[in-house]
Each structure stands twice: as structure tokens, then as C-alpha cells.
CSV table of C-alpha atoms in Angstrom, one decimal:
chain,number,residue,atom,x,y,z
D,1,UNK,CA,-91.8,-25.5,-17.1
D,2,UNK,CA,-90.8,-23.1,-19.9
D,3,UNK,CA,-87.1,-22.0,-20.3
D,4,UNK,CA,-88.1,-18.1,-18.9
D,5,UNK,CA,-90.0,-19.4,-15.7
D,6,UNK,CA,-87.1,-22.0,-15.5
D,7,UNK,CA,-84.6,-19.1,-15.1
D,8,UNK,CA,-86.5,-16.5,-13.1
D,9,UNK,CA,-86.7,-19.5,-10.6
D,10,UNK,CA,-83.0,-19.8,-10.4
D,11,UNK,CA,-82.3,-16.5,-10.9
D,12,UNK,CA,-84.8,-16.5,-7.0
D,13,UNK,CA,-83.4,-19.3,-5.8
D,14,UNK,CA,-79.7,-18.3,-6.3
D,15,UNK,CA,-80.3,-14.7,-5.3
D,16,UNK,CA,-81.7,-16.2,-1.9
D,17,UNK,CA,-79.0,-18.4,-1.1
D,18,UNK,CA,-76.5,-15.2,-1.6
D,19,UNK,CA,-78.2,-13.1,0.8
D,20,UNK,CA,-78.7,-16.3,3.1
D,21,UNK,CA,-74.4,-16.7,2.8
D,22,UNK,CA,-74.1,-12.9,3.8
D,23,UNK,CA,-76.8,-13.2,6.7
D,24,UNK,CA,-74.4,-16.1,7.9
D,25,UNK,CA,-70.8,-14.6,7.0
D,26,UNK,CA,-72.4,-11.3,9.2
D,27,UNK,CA,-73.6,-13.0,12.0
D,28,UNK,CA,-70.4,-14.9,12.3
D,29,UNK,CA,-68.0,-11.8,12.4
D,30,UNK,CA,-70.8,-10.5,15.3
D,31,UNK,CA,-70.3,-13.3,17.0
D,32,UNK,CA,-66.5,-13.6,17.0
D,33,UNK,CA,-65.1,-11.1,16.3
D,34,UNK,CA,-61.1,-10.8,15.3
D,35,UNK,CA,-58.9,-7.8,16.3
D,36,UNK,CA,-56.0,-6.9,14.9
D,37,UNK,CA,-53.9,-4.2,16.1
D,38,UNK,CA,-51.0,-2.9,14.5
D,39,UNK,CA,-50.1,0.3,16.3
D,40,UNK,CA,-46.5,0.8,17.2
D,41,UNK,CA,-47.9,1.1,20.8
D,42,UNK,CA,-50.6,-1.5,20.7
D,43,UNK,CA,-52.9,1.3,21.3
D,44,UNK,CA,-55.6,-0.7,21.3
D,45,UNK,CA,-54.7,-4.0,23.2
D,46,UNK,CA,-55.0,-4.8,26.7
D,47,UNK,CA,-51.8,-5.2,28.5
D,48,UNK,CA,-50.7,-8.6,30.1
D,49,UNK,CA,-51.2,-6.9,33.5
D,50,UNK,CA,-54.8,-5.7,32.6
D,51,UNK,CA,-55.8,-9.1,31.4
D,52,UNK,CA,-54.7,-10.7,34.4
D,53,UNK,CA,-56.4,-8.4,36.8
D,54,UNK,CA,-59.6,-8.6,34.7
D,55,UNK,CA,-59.6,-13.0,34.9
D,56,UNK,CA,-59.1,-12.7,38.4
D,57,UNK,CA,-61.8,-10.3,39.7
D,58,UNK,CA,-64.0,-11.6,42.4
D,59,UNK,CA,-67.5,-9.8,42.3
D,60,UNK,CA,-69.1,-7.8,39.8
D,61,UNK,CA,-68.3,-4.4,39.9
D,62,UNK,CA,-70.4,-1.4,37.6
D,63,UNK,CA,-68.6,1.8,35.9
D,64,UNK,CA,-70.4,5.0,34.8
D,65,UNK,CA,-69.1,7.0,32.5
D,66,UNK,CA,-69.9,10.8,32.5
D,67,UNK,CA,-69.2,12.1,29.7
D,68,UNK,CA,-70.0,14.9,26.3
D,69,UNK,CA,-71.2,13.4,23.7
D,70,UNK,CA,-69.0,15.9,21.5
D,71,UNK,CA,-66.1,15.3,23.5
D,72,UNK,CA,-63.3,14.1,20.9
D,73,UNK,CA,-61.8,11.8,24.2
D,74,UNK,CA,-65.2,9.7,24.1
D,75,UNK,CA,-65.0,6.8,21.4
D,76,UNK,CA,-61.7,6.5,23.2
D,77,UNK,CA,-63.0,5.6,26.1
D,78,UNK,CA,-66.1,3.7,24.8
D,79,UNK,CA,-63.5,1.5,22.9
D,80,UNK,CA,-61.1,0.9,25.9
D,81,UNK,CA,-64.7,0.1,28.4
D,82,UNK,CA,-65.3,-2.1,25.0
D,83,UNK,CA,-61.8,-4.2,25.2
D,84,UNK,CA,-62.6,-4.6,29.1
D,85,UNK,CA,-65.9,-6.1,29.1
D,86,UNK,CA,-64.5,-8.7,25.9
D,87,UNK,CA,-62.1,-9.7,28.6
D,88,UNK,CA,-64.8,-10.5,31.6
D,89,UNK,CA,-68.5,-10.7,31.7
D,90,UNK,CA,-68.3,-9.1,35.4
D,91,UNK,CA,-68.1,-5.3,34.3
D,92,UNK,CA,-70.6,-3.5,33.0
D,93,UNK,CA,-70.5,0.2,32.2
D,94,UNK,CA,-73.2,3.3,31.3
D,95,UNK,CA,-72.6,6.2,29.4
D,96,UNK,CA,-74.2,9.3,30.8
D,97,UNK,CA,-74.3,12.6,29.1
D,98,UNK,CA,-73.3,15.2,32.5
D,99,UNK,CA,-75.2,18.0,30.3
D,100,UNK,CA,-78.5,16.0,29.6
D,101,UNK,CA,-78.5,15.0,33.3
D,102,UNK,CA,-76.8,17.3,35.7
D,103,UNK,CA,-79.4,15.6,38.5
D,104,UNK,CA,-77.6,12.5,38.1
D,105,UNK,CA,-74.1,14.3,37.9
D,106,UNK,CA,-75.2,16.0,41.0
D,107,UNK,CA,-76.1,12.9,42.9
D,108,UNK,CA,-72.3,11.4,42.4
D,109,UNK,CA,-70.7,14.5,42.9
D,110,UNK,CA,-69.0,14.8,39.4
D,111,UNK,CA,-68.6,18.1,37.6
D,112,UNK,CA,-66.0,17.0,34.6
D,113,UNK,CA,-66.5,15.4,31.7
D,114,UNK,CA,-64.8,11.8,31.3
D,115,UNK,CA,-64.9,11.1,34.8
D,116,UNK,CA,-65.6,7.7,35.7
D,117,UNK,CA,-67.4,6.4,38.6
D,118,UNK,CA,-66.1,2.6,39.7
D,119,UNK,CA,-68.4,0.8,42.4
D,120,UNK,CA,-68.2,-2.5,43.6
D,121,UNK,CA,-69.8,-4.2,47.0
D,122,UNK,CA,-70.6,-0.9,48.5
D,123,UNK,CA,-67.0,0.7,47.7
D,124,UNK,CA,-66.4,3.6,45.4
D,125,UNK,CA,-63.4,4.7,43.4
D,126,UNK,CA,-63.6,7.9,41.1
D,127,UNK,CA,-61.6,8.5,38.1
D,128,UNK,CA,-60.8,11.9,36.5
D,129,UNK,CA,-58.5,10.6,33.4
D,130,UNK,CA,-59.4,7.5,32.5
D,131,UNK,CA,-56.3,5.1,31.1
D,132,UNK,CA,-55.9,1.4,31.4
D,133,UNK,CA,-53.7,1.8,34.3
D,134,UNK,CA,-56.1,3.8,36.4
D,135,UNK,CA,-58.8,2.0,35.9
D,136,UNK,CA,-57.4,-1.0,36.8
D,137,UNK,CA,-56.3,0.5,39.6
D,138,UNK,CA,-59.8,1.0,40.5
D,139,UNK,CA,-60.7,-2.1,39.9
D,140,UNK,CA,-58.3,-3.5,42.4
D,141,UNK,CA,-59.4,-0.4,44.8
D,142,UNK,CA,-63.0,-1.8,45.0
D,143,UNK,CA,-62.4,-5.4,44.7
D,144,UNK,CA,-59.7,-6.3,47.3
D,145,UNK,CA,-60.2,-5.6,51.2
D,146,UNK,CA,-57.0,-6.1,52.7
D,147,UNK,CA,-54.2,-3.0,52.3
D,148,UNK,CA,-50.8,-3.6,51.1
D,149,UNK,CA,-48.0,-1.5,53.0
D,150,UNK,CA,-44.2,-0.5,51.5
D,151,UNK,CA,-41.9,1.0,53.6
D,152,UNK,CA,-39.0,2.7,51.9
D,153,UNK,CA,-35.9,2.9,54.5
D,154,UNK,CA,-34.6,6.6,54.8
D,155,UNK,CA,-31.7,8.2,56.7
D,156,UNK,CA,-28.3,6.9,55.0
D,157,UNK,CA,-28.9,8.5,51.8
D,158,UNK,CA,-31.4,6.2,50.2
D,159,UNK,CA,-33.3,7.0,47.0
D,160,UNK,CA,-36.8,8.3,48.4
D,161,UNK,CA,-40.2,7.9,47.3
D,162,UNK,CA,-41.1,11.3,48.2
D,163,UNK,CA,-38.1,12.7,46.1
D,164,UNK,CA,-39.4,14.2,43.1
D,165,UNK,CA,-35.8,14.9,41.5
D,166,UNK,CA,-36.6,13.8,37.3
D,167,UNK,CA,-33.1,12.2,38.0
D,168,UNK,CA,-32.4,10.9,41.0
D,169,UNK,CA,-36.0,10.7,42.6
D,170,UNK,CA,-38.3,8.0,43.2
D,171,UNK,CA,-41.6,9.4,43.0
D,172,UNK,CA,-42.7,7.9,39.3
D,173,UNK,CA,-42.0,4.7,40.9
D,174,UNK,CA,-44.3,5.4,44.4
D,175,UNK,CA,-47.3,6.8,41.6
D,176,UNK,CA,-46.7,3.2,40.2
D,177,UNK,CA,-46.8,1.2,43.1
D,178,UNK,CA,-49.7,3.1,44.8
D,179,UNK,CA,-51.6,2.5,41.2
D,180,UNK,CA,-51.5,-1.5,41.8
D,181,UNK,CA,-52.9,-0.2,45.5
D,182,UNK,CA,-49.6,-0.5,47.6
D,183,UNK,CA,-49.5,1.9,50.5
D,184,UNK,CA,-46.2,3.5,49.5
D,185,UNK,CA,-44.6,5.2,53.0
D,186,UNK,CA,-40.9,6.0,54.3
D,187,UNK,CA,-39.5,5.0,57.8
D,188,UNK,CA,-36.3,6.8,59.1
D,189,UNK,CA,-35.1,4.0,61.3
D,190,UNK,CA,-33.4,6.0,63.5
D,191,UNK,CA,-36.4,7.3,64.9
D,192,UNK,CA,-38.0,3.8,64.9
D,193,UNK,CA,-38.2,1.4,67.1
D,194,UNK,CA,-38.9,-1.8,65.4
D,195,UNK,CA,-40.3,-2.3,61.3
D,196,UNK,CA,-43.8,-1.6,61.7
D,197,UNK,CA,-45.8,-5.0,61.9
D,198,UNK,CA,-48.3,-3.7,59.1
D,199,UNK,CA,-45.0,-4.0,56.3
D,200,UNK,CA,-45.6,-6.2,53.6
D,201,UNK,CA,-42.3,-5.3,51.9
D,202,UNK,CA,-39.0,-3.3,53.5
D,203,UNK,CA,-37.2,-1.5,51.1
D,204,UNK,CA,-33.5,-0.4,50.9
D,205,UNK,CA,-32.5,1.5,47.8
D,206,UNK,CA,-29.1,2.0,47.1
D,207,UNK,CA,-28.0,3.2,51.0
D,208,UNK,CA,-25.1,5.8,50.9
D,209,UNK,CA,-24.1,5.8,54.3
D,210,UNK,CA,-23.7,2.8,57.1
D,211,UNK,CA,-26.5,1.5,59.6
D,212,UNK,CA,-26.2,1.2,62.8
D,213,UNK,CA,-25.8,-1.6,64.3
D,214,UNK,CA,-29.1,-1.5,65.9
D,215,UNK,CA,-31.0,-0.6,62.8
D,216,UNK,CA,-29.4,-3.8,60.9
D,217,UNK,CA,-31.1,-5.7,64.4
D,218,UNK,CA,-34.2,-3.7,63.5
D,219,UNK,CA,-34.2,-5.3,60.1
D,220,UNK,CA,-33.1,-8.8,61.2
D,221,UNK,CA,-35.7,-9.4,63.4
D,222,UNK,CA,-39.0,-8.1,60.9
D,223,UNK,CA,-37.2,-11.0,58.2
D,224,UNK,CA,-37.3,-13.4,61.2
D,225,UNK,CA,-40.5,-12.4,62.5
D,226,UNK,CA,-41.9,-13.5,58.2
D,227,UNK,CA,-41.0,-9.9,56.6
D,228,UNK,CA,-40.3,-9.4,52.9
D,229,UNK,CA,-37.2,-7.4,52.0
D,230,UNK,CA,-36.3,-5.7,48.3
D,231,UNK,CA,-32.4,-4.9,48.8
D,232,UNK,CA,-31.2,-2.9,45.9
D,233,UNK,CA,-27.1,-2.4,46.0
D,234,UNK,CA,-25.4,-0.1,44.0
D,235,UNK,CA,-21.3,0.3,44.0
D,236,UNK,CA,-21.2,3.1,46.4
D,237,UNK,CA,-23.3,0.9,48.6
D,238,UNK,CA,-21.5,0.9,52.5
D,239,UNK,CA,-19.9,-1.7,53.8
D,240,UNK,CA,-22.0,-2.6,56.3
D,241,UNK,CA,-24.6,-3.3,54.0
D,242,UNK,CA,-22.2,-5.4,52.3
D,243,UNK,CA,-21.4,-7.4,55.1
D,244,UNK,CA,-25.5,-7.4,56.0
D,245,UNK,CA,-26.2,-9.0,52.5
D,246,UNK,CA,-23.5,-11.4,52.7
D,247,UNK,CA,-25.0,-12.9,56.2
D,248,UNK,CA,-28.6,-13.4,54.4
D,249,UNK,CA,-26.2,-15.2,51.5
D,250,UNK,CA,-25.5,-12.5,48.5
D,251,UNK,CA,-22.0,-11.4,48.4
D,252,UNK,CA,-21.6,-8.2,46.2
D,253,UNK,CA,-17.7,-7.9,45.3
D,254,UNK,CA,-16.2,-4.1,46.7
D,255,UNK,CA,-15.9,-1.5,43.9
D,256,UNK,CA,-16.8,-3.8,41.0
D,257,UNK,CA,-18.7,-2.4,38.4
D,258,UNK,CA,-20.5,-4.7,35.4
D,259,UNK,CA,-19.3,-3.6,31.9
D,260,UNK,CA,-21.2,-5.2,29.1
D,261,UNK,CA,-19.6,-4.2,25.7
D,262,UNK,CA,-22.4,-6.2,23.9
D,263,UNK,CA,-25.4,-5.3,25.7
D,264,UNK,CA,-24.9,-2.0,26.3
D,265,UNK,CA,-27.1,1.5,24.5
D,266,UNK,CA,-25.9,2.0,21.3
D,267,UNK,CA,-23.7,5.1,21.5
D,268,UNK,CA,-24.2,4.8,25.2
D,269,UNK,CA,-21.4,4.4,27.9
D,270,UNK,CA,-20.3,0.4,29.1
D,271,UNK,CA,-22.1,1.0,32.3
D,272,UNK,CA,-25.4,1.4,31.0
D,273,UNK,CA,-26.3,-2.3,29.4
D,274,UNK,CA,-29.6,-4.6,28.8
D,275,UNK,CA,-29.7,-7.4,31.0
D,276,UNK,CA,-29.9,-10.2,28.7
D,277,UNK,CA,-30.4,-13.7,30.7
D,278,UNK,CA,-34.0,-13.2,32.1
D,279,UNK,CA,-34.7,-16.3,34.1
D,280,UNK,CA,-38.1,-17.6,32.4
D,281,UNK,CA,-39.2,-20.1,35.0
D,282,UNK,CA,-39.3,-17.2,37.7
D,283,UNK,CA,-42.2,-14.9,37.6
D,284,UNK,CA,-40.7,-11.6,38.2
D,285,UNK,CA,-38.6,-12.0,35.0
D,286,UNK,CA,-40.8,-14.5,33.4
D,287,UNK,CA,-43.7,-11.8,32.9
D,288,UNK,CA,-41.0,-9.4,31.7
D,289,UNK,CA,-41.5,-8.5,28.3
D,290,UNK,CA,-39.0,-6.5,27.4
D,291,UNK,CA,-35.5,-6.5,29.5
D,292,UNK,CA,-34.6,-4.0,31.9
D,293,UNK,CA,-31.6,-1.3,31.7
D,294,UNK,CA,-29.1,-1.5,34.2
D,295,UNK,CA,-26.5,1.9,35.0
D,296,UNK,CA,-23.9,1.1,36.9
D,297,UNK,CA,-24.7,-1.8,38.7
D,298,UNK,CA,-23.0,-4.4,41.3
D,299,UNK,CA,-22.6,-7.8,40.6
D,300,UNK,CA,-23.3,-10.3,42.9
D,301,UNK,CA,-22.2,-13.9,44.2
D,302,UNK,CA,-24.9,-16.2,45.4
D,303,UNK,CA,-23.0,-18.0,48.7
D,304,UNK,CA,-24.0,-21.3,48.9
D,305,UNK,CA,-26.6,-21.6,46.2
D,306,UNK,CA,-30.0,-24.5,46.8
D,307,UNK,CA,-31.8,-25.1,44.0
D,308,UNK,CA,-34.5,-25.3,46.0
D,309,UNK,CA,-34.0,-21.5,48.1
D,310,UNK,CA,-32.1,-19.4,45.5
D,311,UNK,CA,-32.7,-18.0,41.8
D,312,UNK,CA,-30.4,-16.2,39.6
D,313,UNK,CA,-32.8,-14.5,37.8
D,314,UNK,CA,-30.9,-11.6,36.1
D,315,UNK,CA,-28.0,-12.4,34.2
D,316,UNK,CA,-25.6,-10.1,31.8
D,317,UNK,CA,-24.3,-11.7,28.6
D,318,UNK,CA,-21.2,-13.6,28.3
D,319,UNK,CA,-19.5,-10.8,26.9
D,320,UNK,CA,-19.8,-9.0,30.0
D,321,UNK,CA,-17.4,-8.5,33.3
D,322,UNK,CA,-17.0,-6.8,35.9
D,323,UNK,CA,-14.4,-4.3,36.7
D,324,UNK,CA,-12.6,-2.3,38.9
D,325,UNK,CA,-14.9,1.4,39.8
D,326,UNK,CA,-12.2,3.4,38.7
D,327,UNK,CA,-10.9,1.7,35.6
D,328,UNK,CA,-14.3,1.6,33.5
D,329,UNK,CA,-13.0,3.6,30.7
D,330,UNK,CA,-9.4,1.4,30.5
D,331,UNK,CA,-11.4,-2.3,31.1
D,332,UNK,CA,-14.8,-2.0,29.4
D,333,UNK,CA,-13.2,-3.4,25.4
D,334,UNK,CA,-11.0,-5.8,27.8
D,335,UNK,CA,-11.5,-10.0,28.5
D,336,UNK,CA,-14.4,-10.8,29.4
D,337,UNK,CA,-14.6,-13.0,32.2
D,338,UNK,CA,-18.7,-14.5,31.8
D,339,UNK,CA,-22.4,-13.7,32.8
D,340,UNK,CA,-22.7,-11.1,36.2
D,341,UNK,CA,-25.3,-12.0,38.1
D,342,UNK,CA,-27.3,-8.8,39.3
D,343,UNK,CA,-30.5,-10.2,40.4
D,344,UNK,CA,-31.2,-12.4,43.2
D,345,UNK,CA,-34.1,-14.0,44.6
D,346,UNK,CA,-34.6,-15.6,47.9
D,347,UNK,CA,-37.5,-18.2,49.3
D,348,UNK,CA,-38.3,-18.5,53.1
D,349,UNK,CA,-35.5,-20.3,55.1
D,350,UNK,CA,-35.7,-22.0,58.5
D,351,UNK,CA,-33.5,-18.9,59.4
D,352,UNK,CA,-35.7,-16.0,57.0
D,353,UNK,CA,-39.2,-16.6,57.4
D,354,UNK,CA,-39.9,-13.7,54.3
D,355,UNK,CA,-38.3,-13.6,50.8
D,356,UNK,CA,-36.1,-11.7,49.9
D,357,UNK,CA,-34.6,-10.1,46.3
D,358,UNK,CA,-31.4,-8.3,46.0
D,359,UNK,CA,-31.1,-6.0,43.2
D,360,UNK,CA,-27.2,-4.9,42.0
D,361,UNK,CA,-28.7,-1.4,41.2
D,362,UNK,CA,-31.3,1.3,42.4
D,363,UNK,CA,-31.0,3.7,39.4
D,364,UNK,CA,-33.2,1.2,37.2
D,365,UNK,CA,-36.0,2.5,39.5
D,366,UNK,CA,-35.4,6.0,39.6
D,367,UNK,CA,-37.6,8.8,38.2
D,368,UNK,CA,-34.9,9.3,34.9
D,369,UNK,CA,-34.6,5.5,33.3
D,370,UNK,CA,-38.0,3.6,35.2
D,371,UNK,CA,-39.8,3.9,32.1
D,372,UNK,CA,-37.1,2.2,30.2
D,373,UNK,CA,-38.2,-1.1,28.2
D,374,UNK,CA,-38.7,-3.3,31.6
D,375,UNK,CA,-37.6,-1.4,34.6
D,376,UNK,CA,-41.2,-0.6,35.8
D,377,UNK,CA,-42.4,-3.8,35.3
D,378,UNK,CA,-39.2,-5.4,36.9
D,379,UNK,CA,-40.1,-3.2,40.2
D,380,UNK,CA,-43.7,-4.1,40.5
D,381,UNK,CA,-43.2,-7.1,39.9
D,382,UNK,CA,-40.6,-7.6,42.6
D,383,UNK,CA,-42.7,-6.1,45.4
D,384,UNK,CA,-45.7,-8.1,44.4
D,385,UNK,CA,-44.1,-11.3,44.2
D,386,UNK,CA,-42.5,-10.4,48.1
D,387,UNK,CA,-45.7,-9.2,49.4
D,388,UNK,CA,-47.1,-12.5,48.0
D,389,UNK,CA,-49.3,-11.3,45.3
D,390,UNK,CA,-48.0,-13.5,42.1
D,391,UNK,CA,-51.7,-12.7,40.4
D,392,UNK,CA,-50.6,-9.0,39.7
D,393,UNK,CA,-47.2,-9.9,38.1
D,394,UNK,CA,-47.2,-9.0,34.2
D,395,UNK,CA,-46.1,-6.4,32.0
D,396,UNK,CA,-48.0,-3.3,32.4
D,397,UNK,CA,-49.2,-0.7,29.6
D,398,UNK,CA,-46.4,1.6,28.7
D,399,UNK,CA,-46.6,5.0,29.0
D,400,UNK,CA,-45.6,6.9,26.1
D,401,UNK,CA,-45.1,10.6,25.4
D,402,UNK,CA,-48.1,11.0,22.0
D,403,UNK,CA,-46.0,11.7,19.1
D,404,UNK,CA,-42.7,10.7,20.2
D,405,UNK,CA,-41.5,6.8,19.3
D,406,UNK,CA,-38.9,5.6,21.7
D,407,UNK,CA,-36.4,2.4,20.7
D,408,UNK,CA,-33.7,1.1,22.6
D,409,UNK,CA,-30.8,-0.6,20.7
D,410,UNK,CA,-27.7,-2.7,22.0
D,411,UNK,CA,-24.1,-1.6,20.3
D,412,UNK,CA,-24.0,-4.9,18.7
D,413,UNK,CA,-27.5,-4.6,16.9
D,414,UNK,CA,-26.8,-0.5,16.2
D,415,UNK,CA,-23.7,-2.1,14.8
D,416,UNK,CA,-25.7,-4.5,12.5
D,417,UNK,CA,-27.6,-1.6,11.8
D,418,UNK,CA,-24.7,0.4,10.4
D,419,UNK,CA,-23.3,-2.5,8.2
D,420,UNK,CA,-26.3,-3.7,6.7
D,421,UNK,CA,-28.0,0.2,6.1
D,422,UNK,CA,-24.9,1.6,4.9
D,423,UNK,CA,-22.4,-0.5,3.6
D,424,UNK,CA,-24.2,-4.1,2.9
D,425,UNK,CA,-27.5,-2.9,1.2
D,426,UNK,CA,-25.5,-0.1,-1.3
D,427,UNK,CA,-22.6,-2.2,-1.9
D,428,UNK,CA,-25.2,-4.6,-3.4
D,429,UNK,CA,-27.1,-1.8,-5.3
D,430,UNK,CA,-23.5,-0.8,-6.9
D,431,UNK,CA,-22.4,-4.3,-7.7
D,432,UNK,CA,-26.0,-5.1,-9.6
D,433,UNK,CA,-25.4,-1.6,-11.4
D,434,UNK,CA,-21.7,-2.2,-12.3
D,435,UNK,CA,-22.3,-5.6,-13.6
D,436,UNK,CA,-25.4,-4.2,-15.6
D,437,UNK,CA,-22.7,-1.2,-16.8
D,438,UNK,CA,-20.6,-4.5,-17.9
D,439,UNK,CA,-23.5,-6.4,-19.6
D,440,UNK,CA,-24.2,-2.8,-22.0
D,441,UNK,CA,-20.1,-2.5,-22.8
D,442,UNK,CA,-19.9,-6.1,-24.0
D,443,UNK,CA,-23.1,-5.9,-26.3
């Protein structure tokens, strides 16, 4: 063979083999693909709580999308419906362009564009507003047949459900239970006569005035009959209630108050901390992924802790202690005395058929702090794990304000901060310059 046919052949033969390598490289990246997202908000990640619900659907279920093809919201959406079916095989979704068939449109009932229609087994769940919360909140709408029922205890000047205050209310927190398909209702005892027999979870949040003694009886006898209660405590908290958490074995100490000089907001007061010992072996604070933030809370004494029955399963740092109400300014830079326990959890006894958590706060779960770090999360998580329901527990997609970042620092790290920002880093900066200054003088 001469030298030019020689080197047209492996000028051929190389050329094919490149293309062959880039055929191979492109149908690998098809094939597994690898995401990686580096938005502050994980913008573009499934959230623990999404992934869970996905792996654990039973039956196929079918979206479709109505949508504008101009509509700036839609590769959004197509990229979110993308992430979903990645995560299970048994959703499937359609785009349908509403203007290029209204007959279809007509035929679901939808007249806006990024609705979403969610059908499974002959149930139906519409969306207006598509986010990863909703629809999975769809998804467990038209996948699950039995109903979930809270009952939020009223009448002694408990934090209420219905109570739309941006403080003090508690309605951010019924929007968040009724999104992982809780029935959320109140029940004024006084008018009652017995815990209705459809409540999965009884709650008490943070009580300002004493029971009667035939309402604590009321309560009594739904945790004998197998009821679940959440019993959140705060220091204003009655005695009665007091002496009603002490008999099911949680002891919370009269006008004590937990200071934690470590943990607490940076620039914030010693009342508001981080709760820093998250017990990882228990799923309501296992699935936690960032801590929750405490204002004012209660500590508590487990009476006659079991390892088998009790958990501990929020703890304040060792720096922390609690004090007396009225002496929080004087006490919270004084000794401290070890880790507060302000979160309690309780499995079925021979004398308590139902679990029970107690809580040594309600304002974690109020309308003004429940989207802080973990306190959402640390709420659903509690009532699923009473009513049962350890699939749902995870950390759920956080819901951020667009163009606003939020970060929550502890004193000692905003401390750190300071040193290392601005007295470490140009204290360095000035000594390299001086001895540089030195060097010149000397040659």
C-alpha cells in the first residue's frame, strides 16, 4: 500500500473511532444522567419529604398539565414534573396547550393556565399553583383512602388553628398540616362530651387558663381508649396542666425559663436559642435537617425514665440553664447548670394505649417563627409520627420569600464571625504588610 492510501486509511479509521467515542460518551450522559444543584435554595432538588412520598406510592397515578406555551412559569414546571418522574416510574404527566384545546380544557373544567389535573384510581385532585408541596399533597390526596383527623383543644386560651394573627396565630401551621392531608379541626371541650372517636391526634398548645376537672377526664380516657396526644407547655402554662403532665410522667419545673447563652440568635435575646442535641435515633428529630428555634420555652423532667417507653429527643447545649421567669435578664450570662430537656416522647404503656410528645413551647409553631430552620418540619413530623404515619416524616421544601436569603446564626458563631472578619483576617493583612514595610527599610 502506498504511503498516501496508507494515511487516508488512518486518517478514516481514526476519524471513525472519534465519532464512535462521542456516540458512546452521549449515550452514557443520556442514560445517567448527573445533577448538580448549587442554588442557595436547592431550587432544583427534591426535598427529603418529596422523595419519600414518591418511593412509597401505591398505584400509578396520571397528571395533566394545562398550560401556555409562552407562559414564562412553564419550563419550571416541566423541570419539577421532570425531577418527579426521575424519582418513580408510577407518574406520568401531559402537557396540554388550554388555547390549542379549549374542548379538552372544557371537559376537566379548567380555565387557567398552569393548573394541574392529579388522577389516580378514580379520584381527582386539581391544582391551581403548582409547587412541590402541593403536588405532593395531591399525590397523597389520590393515593391514600383513609382520613387523618387533628383536633386542636380550644377554650383556656390555646393557640388556634383558625387564628390568623402573623404573631400569635396558628393558621400557617393548619395550611401545613392539611397539605400532608390531616383534617385540621378545633374542639371546645366544654361543649363536648367525650374526644371525638375519629381523632388521630389531640392537641394542646400552650393552654392559658385551667381545665376542668372533667375535661382533664375527657382527655384521660381518649389516651386510654389508644388516643395520640401532642402537649405543648409553655411557662405561663396552668397548673393543672402541670399537674396533668406530671401524672402521664413529664414534670415541667413552675416559672422556669431555658436560657441558652451559646445557642441563642445572634443579637437576639437568651430566650430565643437553637436546640442543639437532636436525638438521631428518633425519627421526629432524626429527619430534621436543620434544628428548630425555641422562644421561651419550659424545660422538662422525665419522671421515671424506661429506655424502652421514654425519649429525650430535644436537648439545649451544656451551656444552657434554666432560670427563674422573672430574672432572665439578671441570670442568662450566669452558671450554667447542663442540657434542658424540652422535648419528650412517649410509647404506648399498659396504662396509655396512644403516644404521646410533650413539647416545652407552642411559639415554635406559631404563624411568626414556624418557618424558622426546623420548626415546621419538627411539627409535622410530630403529628405524623402520633397518628402513626413514620413514612411522611422528613424535611419538607422550604418556603422562601424570591429574592430575599434568610440565615440564622448562634451568638457563639456571630461571634466567630466578628473575630475572624474583622480583627483575625486584617490583623494578618497588616502584619504581612508591616513585615514587607521592614524587608524595603533594611535593603
Amino acid at each position: 500500500m502506498s504511503p498516501g492510501r496508507s494515511g487516508w486509511a488512518s486518517l478514516a479509521l481514526g476519524t471513525i473511532g472519534l465519532i464512535g467515542c462521542g456516540l458512546l460518551v452521549l449515550l452514557l450522559t443520556y442514560r445517567h444522567n448527573v445533577r448538580l444543584d448549587l442554588s442557595p435554595q436547592r431550587t432544583y432538588t427534591l426535598s427529603s419529604h418529596a422523595k419519600k412520598i414518591l418511593s412509597d406510592l401505591p398505584r400509578e397515578v396520571r397528571l395533566t398539565v394545562f398550560v401556555r406555551s409562552e407562559d414564562p412559569r412553564t419550563p419550571q414546571l416541566k423541570d419539577l414534573l421532570w425531577r418527579i418522574t426521575q424519582q418513580t416510574p408510577r407518574v406520568t404527566y401531559e402537557f396540554i396547550d388550554l388555547n390549542r384545546s379549549p374542548a379538552l380544557a372544557r371537559r376537566y373544567g379548567i380555565d387557567r393556565y398552569g393548573a394541574v389535573v392529579v388522577e389516580s384510581g378514580g379520584r381527582r385532585r386539581d391544582v391551581s399553583n403548582p409547587s412541590e408541596t402541593l403536588l405532593m399533597g395531591a399525590l397523597l390526596a389520590v393515593t391514600r383512602d383513609h382520613e387523618r383527623m387533628v383536633y386542636f383543644v380550644t377554650g383556656h386560651g390555646e393557640r388556634s388553628p383558625d387564628d390568623g394573627d402573623r404573631k400569635a396565630g396558628m393558621s400557617v401551621a393548619k395550611s401545613t398540616l392539611e397539605d400532608d392531608q390531616f383534617v385540621v379541626r378545633t374542639l371546645p371541650l366544654m361543649r363536648a362530651e367525650s374526644v371525638p372517636i375519629d381523632a388521630t391526634v389531640l392537641v394542646m398548645a400552650g393552654p392559658r387558663k385551667d381545665y376542668l376537672p372533667g375535661e382533664i377526664t375527657q382527655i384521660e380516657g381518649y389516651l386510654h381508649r389508644g388516643g395520640n396526644l401532642l402537649l405543648l407547655v409553655d411557662p405561663e402554662t396552668p397548673s393543672s396542666i402541670a399537674a396533668f403532665a406530671a401524672s402521664l410522667g413529664v414534670a415541667t419545673p413552675v416559672d422556669r425559663v431555658v436560657v441558652d447563652p451559646e445557642r441563642r440568635l445572634a443579637g437576639g435575646e437568651a430566650v430565643t436559642v437553637m436546640v442543639a442535641d437532636l436525638l438521631p435515633s428518633f425519627l421526629v428529630s432524626g429527619t430534621l435537617e436543620s434544628p428548630p428555634v425555641f422562644s421561651y420555652a419550659r424545660p422538662l423532667e422525665i419522671i421515671e425514665p424506661t429506655a424502652t417507653s421514654t425519649l429525650a429527643f430535644l436537648k439545649t447545649s451544656s451551656a444552657s440553664s434554666a432560670v427563674p421567669e422573672n430574672g432572665v435578664r439578671a441570670e442568662s450570662g450566669g452558671r450554667p447548670t447542663g442540657p434542658q430537656i424540652v422535648g419528650a416522647a412517649f410509647y404506648p404503656a399498659p396504662e396509655r394505649h396512644g403516644r404521646l410528645i410533650v413539647i416545652g413551647d407552642s411559639d415554635f409553631a406559631t404563624n411568626g417563627i414556624i418557618d424558622y430552620l426546623g420548626n415546621k418540619d419538627l411539627l409535622v413530623n410530630s403529628i405524623n409520627w402520633l397518628a402513626r404515619d413514620e413514612s411522611l416524616l422528613a424535611a419538607r421544601a422550604q418556603s422562601k420569600e424570591v429574592g430575599r436569603e434568610q440565615f440564622f446564626v448562634t451568638e457563639t458563631q456571630g461571634a466567630w464571625s466578628f473575630w475572624l472578619a474583622t480583627v483575625l483576617q486584617p490583623a494578618i493583612f497588616f502584619a504581612v504588610g508591616f513585615f514587607v514595610f521592614l524587608r524595603r527599610r533594611r535593603a
